[in-house]
Coordinates of C-alpha atoms and ligand atoms in Angstrom, one line a residue:
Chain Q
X1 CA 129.4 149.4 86.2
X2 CA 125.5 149.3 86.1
X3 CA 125.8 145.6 86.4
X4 CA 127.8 145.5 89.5
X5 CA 125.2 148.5 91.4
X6 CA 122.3 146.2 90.3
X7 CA 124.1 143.7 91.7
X8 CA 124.2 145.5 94.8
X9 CA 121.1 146.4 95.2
X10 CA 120.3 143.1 94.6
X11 CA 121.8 141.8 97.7
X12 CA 120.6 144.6 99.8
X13 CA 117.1 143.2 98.6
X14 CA 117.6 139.9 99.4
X15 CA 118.6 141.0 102.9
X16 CA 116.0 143.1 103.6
X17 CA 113.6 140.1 102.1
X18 CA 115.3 137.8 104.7
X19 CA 114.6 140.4 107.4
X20 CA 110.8 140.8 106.2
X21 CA 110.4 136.8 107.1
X22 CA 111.7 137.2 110.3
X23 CA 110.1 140.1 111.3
X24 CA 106.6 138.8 111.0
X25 CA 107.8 136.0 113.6
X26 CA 107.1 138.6 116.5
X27 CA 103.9 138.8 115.7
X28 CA 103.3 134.9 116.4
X29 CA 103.0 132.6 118.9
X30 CA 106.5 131.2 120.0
X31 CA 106.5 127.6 119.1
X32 CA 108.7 126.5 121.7
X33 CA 107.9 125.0 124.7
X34 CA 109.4 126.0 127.9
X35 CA 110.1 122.5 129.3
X36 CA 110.1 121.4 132.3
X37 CA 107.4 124.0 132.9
X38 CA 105.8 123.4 130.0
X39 CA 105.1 119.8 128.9
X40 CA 103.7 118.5 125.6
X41 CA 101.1 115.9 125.7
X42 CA 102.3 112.7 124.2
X43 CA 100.5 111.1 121.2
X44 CA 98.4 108.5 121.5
X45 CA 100.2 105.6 121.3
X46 CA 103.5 106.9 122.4
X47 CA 106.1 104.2 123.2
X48 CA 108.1 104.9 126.3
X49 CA 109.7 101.5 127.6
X50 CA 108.0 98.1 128.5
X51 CA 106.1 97.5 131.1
X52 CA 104.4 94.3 132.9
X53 CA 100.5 94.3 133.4
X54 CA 98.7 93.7 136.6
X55 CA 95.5 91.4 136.4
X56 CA 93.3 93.6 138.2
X57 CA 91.2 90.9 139.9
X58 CA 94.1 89.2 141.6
X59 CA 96.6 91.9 141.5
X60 CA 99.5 89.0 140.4
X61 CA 101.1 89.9 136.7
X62 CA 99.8 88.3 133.9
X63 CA 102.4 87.2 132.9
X64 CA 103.4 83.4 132.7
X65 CA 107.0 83.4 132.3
X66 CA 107.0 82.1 129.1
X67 CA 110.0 83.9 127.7
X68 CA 108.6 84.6 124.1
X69 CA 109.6 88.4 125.1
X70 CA 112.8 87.7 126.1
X71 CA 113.7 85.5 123.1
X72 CA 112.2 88.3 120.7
X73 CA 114.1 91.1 122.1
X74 CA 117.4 91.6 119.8
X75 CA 119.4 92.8 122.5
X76 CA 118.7 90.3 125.3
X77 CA 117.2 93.0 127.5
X78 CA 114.8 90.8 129.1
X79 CA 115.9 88.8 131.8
X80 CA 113.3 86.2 133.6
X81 CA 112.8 83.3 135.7
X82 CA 109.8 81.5 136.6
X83 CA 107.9 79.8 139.2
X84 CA 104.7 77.6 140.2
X85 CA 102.3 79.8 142.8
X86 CA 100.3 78.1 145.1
X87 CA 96.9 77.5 143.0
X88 CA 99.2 76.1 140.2
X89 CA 99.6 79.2 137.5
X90 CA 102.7 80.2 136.5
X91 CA 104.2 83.4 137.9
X92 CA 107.6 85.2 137.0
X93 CA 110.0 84.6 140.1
X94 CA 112.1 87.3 138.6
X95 CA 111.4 89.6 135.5
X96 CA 114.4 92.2 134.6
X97 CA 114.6 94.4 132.2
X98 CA 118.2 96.3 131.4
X99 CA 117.2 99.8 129.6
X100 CA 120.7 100.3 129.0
X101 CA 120.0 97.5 126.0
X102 CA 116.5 98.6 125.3
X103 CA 115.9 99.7 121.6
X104 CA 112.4 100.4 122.4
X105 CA 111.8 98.7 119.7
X106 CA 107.8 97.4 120.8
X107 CA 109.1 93.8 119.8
X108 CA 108.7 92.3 122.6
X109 CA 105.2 93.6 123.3
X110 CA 104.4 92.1 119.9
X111 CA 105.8 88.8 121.3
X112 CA 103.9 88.0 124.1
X113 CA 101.1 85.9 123.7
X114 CA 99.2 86.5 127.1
X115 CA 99.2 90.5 126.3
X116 CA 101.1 91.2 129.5
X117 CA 103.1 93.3 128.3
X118 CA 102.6 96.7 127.0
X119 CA 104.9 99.9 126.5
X120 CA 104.9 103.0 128.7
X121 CA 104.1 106.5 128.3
X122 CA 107.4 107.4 129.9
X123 CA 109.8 110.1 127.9
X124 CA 111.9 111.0 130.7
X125 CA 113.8 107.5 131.0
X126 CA 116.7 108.9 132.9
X127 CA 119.0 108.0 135.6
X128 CA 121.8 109.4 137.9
X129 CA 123.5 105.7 137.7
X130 CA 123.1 102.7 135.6
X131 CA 121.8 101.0 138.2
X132 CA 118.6 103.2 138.1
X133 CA 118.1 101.7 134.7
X134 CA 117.9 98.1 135.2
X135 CA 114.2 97.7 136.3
X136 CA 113.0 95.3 138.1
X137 CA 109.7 93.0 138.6
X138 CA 108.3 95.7 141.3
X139 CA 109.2 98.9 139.0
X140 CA 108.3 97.7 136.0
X141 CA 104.6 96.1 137.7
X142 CA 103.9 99.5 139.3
X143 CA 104.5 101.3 135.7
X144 CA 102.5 98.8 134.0
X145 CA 99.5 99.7 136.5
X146 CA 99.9 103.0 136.1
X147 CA 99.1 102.8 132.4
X148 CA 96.1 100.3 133.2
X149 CA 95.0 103.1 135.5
X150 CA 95.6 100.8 138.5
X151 CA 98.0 102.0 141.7
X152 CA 100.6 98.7 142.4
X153 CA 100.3 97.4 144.8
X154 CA 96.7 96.5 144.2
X155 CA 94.4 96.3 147.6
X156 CA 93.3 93.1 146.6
X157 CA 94.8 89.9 148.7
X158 CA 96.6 88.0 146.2
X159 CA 98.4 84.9 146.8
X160 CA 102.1 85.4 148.1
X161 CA 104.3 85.6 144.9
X162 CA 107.7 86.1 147.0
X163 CA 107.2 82.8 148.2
X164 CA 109.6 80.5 147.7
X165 CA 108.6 78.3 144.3
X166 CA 109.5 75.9 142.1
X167 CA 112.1 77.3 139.4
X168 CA 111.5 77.1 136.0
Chain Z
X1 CA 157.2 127.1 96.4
X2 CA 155.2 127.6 98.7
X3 CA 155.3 125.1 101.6
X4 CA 151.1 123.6 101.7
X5 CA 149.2 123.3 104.9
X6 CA 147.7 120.6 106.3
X7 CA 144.2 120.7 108.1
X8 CA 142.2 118.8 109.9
X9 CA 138.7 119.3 109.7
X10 CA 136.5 117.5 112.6
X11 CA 135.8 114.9 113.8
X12 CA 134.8 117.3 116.3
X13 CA 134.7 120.5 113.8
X14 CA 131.3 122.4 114.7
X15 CA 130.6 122.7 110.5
X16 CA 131.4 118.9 109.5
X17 CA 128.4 116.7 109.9
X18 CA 128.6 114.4 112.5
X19 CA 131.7 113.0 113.1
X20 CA 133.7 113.2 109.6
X21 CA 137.1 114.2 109.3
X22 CA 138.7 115.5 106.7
X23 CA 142.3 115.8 106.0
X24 CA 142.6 118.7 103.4
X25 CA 145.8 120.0 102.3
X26 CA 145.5 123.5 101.8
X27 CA 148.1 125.9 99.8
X28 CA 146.6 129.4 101.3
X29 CA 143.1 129.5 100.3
X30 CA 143.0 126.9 97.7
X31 CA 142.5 122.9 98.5
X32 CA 144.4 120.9 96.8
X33 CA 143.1 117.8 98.4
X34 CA 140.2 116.5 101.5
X35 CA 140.4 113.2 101.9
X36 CA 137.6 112.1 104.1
X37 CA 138.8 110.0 107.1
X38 CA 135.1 107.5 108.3
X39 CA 134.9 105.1 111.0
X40 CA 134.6 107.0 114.3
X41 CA 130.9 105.8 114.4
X42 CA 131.4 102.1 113.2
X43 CA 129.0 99.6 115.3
X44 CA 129.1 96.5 113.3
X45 CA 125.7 96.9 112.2
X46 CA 126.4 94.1 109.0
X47 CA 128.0 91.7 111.2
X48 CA 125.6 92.4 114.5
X49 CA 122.5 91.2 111.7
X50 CA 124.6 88.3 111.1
X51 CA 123.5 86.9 114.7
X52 CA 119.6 88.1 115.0
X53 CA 116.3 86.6 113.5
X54 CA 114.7 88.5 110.7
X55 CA 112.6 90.5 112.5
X56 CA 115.4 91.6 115.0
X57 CA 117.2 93.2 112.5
X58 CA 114.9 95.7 112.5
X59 CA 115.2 98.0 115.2
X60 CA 118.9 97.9 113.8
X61 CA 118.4 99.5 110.3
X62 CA 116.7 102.6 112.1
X63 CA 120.3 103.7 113.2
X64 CA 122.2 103.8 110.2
X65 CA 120.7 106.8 108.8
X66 CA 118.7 108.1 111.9
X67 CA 118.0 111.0 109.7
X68 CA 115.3 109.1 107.4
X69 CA 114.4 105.8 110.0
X70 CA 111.5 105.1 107.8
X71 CA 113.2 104.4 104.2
X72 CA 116.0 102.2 106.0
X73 CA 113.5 100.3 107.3
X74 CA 111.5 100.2 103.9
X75 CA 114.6 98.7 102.0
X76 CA 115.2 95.9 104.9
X77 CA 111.6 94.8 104.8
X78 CA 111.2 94.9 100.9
X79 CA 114.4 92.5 101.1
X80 CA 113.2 90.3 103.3
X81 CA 109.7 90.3 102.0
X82 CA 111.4 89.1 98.8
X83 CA 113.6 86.5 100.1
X84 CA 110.9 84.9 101.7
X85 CA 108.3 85.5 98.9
X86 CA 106.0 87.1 100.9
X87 CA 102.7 89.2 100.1
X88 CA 102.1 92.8 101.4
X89 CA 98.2 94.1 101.8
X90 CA 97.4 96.8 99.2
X91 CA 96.8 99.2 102.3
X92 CA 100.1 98.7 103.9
X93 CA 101.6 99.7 101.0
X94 CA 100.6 102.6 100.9
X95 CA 101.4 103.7 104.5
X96 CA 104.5 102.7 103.8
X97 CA 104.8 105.5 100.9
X98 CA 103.0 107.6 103.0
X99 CA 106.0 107.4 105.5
X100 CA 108.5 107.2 103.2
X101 CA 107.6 110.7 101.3
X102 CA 107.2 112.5 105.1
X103 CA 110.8 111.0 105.8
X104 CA 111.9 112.2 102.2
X105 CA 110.4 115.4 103.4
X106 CA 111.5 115.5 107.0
X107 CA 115.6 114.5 105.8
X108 CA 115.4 117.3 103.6
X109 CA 114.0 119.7 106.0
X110 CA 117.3 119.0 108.0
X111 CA 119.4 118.9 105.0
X112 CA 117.7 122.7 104.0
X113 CA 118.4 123.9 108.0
X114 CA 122.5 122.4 108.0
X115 CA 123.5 123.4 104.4
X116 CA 122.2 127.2 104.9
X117 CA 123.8 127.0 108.9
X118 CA 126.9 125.9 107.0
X119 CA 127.2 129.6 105.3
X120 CA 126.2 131.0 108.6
X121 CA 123.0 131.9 107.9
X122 CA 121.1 130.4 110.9
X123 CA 117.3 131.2 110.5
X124 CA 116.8 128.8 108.4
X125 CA 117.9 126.0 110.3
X126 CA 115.3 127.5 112.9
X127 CA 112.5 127.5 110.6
X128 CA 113.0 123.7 109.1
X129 CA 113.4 122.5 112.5
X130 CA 110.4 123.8 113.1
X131 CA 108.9 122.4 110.5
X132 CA 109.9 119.2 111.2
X133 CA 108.3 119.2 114.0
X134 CA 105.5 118.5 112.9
X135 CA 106.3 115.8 110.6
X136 CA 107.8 114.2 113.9
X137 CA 104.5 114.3 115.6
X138 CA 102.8 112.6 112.6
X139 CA 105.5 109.3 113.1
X140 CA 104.8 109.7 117.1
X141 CA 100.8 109.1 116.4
X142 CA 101.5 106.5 113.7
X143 CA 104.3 104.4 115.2
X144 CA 104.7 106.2 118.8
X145 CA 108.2 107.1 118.4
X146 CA 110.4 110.1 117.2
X147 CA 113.0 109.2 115.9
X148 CA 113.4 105.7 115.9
X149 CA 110.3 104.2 114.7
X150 CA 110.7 100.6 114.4
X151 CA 107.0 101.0 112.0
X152 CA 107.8 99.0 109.2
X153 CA 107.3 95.2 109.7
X154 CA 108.1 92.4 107.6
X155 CA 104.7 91.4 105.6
X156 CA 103.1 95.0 106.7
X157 CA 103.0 97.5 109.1
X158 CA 103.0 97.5 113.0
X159 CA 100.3 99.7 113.2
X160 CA 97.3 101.1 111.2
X161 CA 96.6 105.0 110.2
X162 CA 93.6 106.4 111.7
X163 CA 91.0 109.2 110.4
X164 CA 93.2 111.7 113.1
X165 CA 96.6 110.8 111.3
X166 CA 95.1 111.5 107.9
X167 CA 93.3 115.1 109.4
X168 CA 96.9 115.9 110.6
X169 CA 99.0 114.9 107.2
X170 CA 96.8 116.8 105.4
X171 CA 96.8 119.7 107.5
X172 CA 100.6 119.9 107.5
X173 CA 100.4 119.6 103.6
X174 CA 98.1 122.7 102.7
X175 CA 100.7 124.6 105.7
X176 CA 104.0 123.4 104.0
X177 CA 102.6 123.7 100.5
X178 CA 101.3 127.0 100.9
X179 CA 103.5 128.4 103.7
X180 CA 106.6 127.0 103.8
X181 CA 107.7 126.5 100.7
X182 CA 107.2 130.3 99.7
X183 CA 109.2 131.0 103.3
X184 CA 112.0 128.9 102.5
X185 CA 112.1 130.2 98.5
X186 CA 112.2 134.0 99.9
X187 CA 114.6 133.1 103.1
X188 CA 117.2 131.6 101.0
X189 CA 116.3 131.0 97.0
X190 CA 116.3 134.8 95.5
X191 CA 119.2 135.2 98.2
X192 CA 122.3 137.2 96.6
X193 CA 124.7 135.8 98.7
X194 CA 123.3 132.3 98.9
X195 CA 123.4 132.2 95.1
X196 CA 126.8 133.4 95.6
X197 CA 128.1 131.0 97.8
X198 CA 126.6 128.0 95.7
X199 CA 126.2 128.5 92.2
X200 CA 129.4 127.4 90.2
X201 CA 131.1 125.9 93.6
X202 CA 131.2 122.2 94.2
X203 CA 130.8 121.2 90.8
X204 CA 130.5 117.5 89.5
X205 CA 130.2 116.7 85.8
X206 CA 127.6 113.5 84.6
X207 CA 130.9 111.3 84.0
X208 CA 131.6 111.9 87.4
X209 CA 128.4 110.6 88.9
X210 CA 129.0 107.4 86.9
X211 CA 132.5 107.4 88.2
X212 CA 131.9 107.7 91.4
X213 CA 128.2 105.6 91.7
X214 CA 126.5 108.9 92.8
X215 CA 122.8 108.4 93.6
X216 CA 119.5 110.6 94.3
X217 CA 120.1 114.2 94.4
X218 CA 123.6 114.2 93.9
X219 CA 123.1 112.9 90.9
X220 CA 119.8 114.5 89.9
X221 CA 121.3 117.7 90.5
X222 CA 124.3 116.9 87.4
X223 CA 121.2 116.3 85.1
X224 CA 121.5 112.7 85.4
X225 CA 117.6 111.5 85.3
X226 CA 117.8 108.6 87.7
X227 CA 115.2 108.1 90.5
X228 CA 114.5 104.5 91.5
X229 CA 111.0 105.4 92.5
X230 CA 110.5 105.9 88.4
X231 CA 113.3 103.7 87.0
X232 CA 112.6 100.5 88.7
X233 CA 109.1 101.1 90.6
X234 CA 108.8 99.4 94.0
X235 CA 105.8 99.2 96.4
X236 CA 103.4 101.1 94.8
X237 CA 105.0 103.7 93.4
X238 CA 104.2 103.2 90.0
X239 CA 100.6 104.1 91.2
X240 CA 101.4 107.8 91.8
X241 CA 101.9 110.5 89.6
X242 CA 105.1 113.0 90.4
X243 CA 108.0 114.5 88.7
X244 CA 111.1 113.3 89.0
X245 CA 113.1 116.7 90.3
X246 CA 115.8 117.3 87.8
X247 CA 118.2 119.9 87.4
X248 CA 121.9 120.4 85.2
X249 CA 123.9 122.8 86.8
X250 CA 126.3 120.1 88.4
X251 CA 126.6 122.8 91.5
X252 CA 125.6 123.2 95.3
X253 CA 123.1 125.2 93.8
X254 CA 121.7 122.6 91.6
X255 CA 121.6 120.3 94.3
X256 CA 119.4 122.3 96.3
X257 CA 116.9 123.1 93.8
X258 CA 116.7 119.2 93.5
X259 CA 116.2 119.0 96.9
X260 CA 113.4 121.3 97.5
X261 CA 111.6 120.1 94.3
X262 CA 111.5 117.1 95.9
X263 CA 109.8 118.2 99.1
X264 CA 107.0 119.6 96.7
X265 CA 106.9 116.3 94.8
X266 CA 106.9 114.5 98.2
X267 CA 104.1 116.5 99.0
X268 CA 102.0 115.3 96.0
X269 CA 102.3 111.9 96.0
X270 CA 101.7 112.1 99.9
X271 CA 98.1 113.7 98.9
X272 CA 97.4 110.9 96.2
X273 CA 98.2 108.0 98.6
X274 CA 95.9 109.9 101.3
X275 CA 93.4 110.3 99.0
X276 CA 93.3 106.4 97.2
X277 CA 94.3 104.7 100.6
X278 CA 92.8 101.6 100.1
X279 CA 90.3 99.7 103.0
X280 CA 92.1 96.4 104.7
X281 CA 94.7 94.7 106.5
X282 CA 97.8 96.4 107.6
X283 CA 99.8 92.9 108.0
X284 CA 99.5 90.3 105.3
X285 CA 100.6 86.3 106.1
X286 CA 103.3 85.6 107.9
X287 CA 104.4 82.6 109.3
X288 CA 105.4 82.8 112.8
X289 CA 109.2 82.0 112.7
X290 CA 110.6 83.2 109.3
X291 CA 113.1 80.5 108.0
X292 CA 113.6 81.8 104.0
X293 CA 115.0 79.5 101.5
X294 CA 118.2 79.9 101.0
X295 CA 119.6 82.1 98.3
X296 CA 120.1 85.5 98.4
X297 CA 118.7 89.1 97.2
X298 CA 119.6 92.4 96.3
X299 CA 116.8 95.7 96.7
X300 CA 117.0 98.9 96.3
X301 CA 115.1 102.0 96.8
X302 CA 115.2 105.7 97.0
X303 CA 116.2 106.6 100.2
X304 CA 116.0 110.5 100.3
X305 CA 119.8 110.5 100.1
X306 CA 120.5 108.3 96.9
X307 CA 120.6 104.3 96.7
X308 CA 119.8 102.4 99.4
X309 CA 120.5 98.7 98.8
X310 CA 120.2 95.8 100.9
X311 CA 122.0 92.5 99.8
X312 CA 120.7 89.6 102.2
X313 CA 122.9 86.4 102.1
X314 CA 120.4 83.3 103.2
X315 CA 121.4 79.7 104.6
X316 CA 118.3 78.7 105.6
X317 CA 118.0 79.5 108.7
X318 CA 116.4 82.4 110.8
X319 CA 119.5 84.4 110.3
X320 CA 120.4 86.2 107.8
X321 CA 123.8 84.8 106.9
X322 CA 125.2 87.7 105.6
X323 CA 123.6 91.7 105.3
X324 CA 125.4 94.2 103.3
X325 CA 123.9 98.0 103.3
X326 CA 124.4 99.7 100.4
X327 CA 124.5 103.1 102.2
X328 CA 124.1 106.4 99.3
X329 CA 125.9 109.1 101.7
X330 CA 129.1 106.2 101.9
X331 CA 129.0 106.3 97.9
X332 CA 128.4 109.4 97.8
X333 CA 131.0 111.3 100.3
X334 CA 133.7 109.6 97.8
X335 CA 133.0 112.7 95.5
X336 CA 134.3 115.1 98.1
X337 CA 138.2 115.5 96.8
X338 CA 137.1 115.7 92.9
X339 CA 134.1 117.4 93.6
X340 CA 136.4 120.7 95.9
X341 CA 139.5 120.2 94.7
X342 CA 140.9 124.1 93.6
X343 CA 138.4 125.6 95.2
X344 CA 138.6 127.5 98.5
X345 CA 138.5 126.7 101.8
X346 CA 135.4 128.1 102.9
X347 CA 133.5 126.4 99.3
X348 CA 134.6 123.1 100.8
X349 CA 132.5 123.1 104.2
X350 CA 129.2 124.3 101.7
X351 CA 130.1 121.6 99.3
X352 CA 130.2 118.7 101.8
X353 CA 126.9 120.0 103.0
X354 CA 125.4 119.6 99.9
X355 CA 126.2 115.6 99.8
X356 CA 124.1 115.4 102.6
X357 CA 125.9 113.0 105.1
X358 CA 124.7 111.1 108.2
X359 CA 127.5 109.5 109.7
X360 CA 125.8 107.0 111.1
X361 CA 124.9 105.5 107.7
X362 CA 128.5 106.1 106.3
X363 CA 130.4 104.0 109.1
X364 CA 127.2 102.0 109.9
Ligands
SF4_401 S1 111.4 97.0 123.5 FE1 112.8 95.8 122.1 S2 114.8 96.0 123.0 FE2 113.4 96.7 124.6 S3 113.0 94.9 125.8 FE3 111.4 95.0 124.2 S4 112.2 93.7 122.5 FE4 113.9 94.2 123.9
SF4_402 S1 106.1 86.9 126.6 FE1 104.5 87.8 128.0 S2 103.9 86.0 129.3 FE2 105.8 85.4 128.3 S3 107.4 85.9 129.7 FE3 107.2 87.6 128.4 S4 105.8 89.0 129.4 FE4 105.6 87.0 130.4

């Protein structure tokens, strides 16, 4: 008989121990956010998805179309055809990039040996479609300048890249 | 006779984990048999490996157990790292035990939150989310992601720790050492009903965990002493002082004291890595297409859920020729009939909690 009221009283400890815990919680700061009013600041370093560079002198991409990114990638995410521009350097004719396929994985970034590439600061990678996710040269140049700190278009004259080249 | 009842619990069941199901076959409130039914989350992950270089497998092992990215990434790269006989830089090494201890830590901080949300007690899944958190934003500054991390890299890391990442892991150590442990121990340990609910339900005897190839705190928690981070050191494990967390009682309860030992030994080794992190390189030699010999290799580590083992086939070429992934929660789920049967229903939901399951490392 004593056993099983100790045993009660027990429990009614532990619950009231429980409560205690929780109770001092009101007397802290919340620590959730309210998003989308409130927005974390990413880390440094923060992957979102890839992105293409901009060479700020000439406003072309630095990239050369070599394809080590797109042979990297495991999923085959990169899609891209080149093409000669008119002082001889080779340009990407076409660069895609399917974020339905994208792991995020950085390996591409890793890949590319003319450091054209570089991953975003985007978290909110969302779209109505699927369309919306397949970026292409323009979207993925404009987000690329906006990590260098650069608006794309740049108001530099570059050479015409939309002219018709020599394929790769 | 009484006619027996047959239930189907999940895949969709709010208290299952993920997407198992379980076929139990109840006679009123006593089970005399859940079967597990796995596969709803199959993606080929072995035979997907079977067409990508060595390095693109990576990316892949970070969604089998998406719980603990870090570790399944740890085994893959030890494996490779091995069949191709290469060296990894003291410093890297220790990262990678760094990250391995916070995922040990971060898995059981969602193990803690499910098993007490699976007796309906829901604060505590709160608080270790919460807690979490913050281990989270530590991966996000050292690897830039949150979940999946894609950190590890074969012959190193990606990235290096800096003097901020160090300021912030030790700062989350003194707050879970001396805050959150003591919250969880008063929230749930002491807890009448928590004892209630666990102790003497779910149990599994030693012989059983031989039986059935039960690893890490599964088998810890039936006093089996076996903890790959002491039996068979990898990395640089064998440079750190902890206790392996041991317990007999065979029960749900047992496994949870395992459990939360752990986070504390986590914790300890976390500070003695921090503290003799060697000066260096992050990323030792590596050629710059991996062709291995061929042959093949077995590793194995402690993943925070038991054995994780990675058997790599090689042919020669840049592709592995075959990957097996020794997953611990597919091992260790085979327990579930032996380990409920004539007990009741409502011991069955805390008793598959306490395997500690992620689907996605079950069907792979
Ligand atoms: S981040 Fe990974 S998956 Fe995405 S495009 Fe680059 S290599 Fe491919
Ligand atoms: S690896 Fe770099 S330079 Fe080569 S195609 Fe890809 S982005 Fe362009």
């Amino acid at each position: 008989m004593s056993s099983i009221i100790a045993d009660i009283l027990r429990s009614a400890n532990s619950i009231v121990q429980g409560h205690l815990v929780t109770i001092r919680e009101f007397f802290q700061k919340p620590v959730t956010e309210q998003y989308p009013d409130e927005r974390l600041p990413r880390m440094e370093g923060y992957r979102g998805h890839p992105t293409l560079l901009v060479e700020p002198e000439t406003g072309r991409p630095k990239c050369t179309a070599c394809g080590a990114c797109a042979r990297a990638c495991p999923n085959n995410a990169i899609e891209l055809e080149g093409m000669k521009a008119e002082d001889g350097r080779r340009l990407p004719a076409k660069y895609r990039l399917d974020m339905t396929r994208c792991l995020v994985c950085n390996l591409c970034v890793e890949a590319c040996p003319f450091d054209a590439l570089a991953m975003s600061r985007e978290y909110e990678l969302v779209s109505w479609d699927r369309e919306g996710l397949i970026l292409d040269m323009p979207d993925l140049l404009r987000a690329g300048a906006k990590e260098q700190g650069l608006t794309y278009p740049l108001p530099v004259k570059a050479p015409v890249v939309e002219k018709e080249g020599e394929k790769a | 006779m009484t006619d027996t009842m047959h239930l189907n619990m999940g895949p969709q069941h709010p208290s299952t984990h993920g997407v198992l199901r379980l076929m139990v076959e109840v006679d009123g409130e006593r089970i005399l048999s859940a079967k597990p039914d796995i596969g709803y989350l199959h993606r080929c992950f072995e035979k997907t490996a079977e067409g990508l270089t060595y390095p693109q497998v990576l990316p892949y092992t970070d969604r089998t157990d998406y719980v603990a990215a870090m570790t399944n990434e740890f085994a893959y790269v030890l494996a490779a790292e091995k069949l191709l006989g290469l060296e990894v830089p003291a410093r890297a090494q220790f990262i990678r035990v760094i990250m391995a201890e916070l995922q040990r830590m971060a898995n059981h901080l969602v193990w803690f939150g499910t098993f007490a949300l699976d007796m309906a007690a829901v604060t505590p899944f709160l608080y270790a989310f919460r807690d979490r958190e913050k281990i989270l934003d530590l991966f996000e500054r050292a690897s830039g992601a949150r979940l999946t991390y894609s950190y590890y890299r074969i012959g190193g890391v990606r990235k290096d720790i800096d003097a901020e990442f160090v300021r912030m892991a030790r700062e989350f150590l003194d707050y879970f050492e001396n805050q959150v442990l003591p919250e969880y121990h008063r929230l749930l340990t002491g807890n009448r009903i928590f004892e209630l609910r666990t102790q003497g339900t779910g149990y599994i005897s030693p012989e059983q965990v031989f039986a059935y190839g039960l690893s890490g705190p599964m088998a810890r928690g039936s006093g089996v002493a076996w903890d790959i981070r002491k039996n068979e050191p990898y990395s640089s494990y064998d440079r750190f002082d902890f206790e392996m967390a041991l317990a007999t009682g065979g029960d749900n309860y047992a496994r949870y004291t395992v459990r939360i030992k752990e986070m504390a030994e986590s914790a300890r080794i976390i500070r003695q890595a921090l503290d003799g992190l060697p000066e260096g390189e992050v990323m030792g030699k590596v050629p710059r297409v991996l062709k291995p010999p061929a042959g093949e290799v077995y590793v194995r580590i402690e993943a925070p859920k038991g054995e994780l083992g990675v058997f790599i086939v090689s042919d020669g070429s840049t592709k592995p020729y075959r990957l097996k992934w020794r997953a611990p929660s597919f091992s260790n789920l085979q327990v579930t009939e032996a380990a409920t049967r004539g007990e009741k229903v409502a011991d069955l939901v805390v008793t598959v909690g306490s395997i500690d399951v992620v689907l996605g490392e079950v069907d792979r």
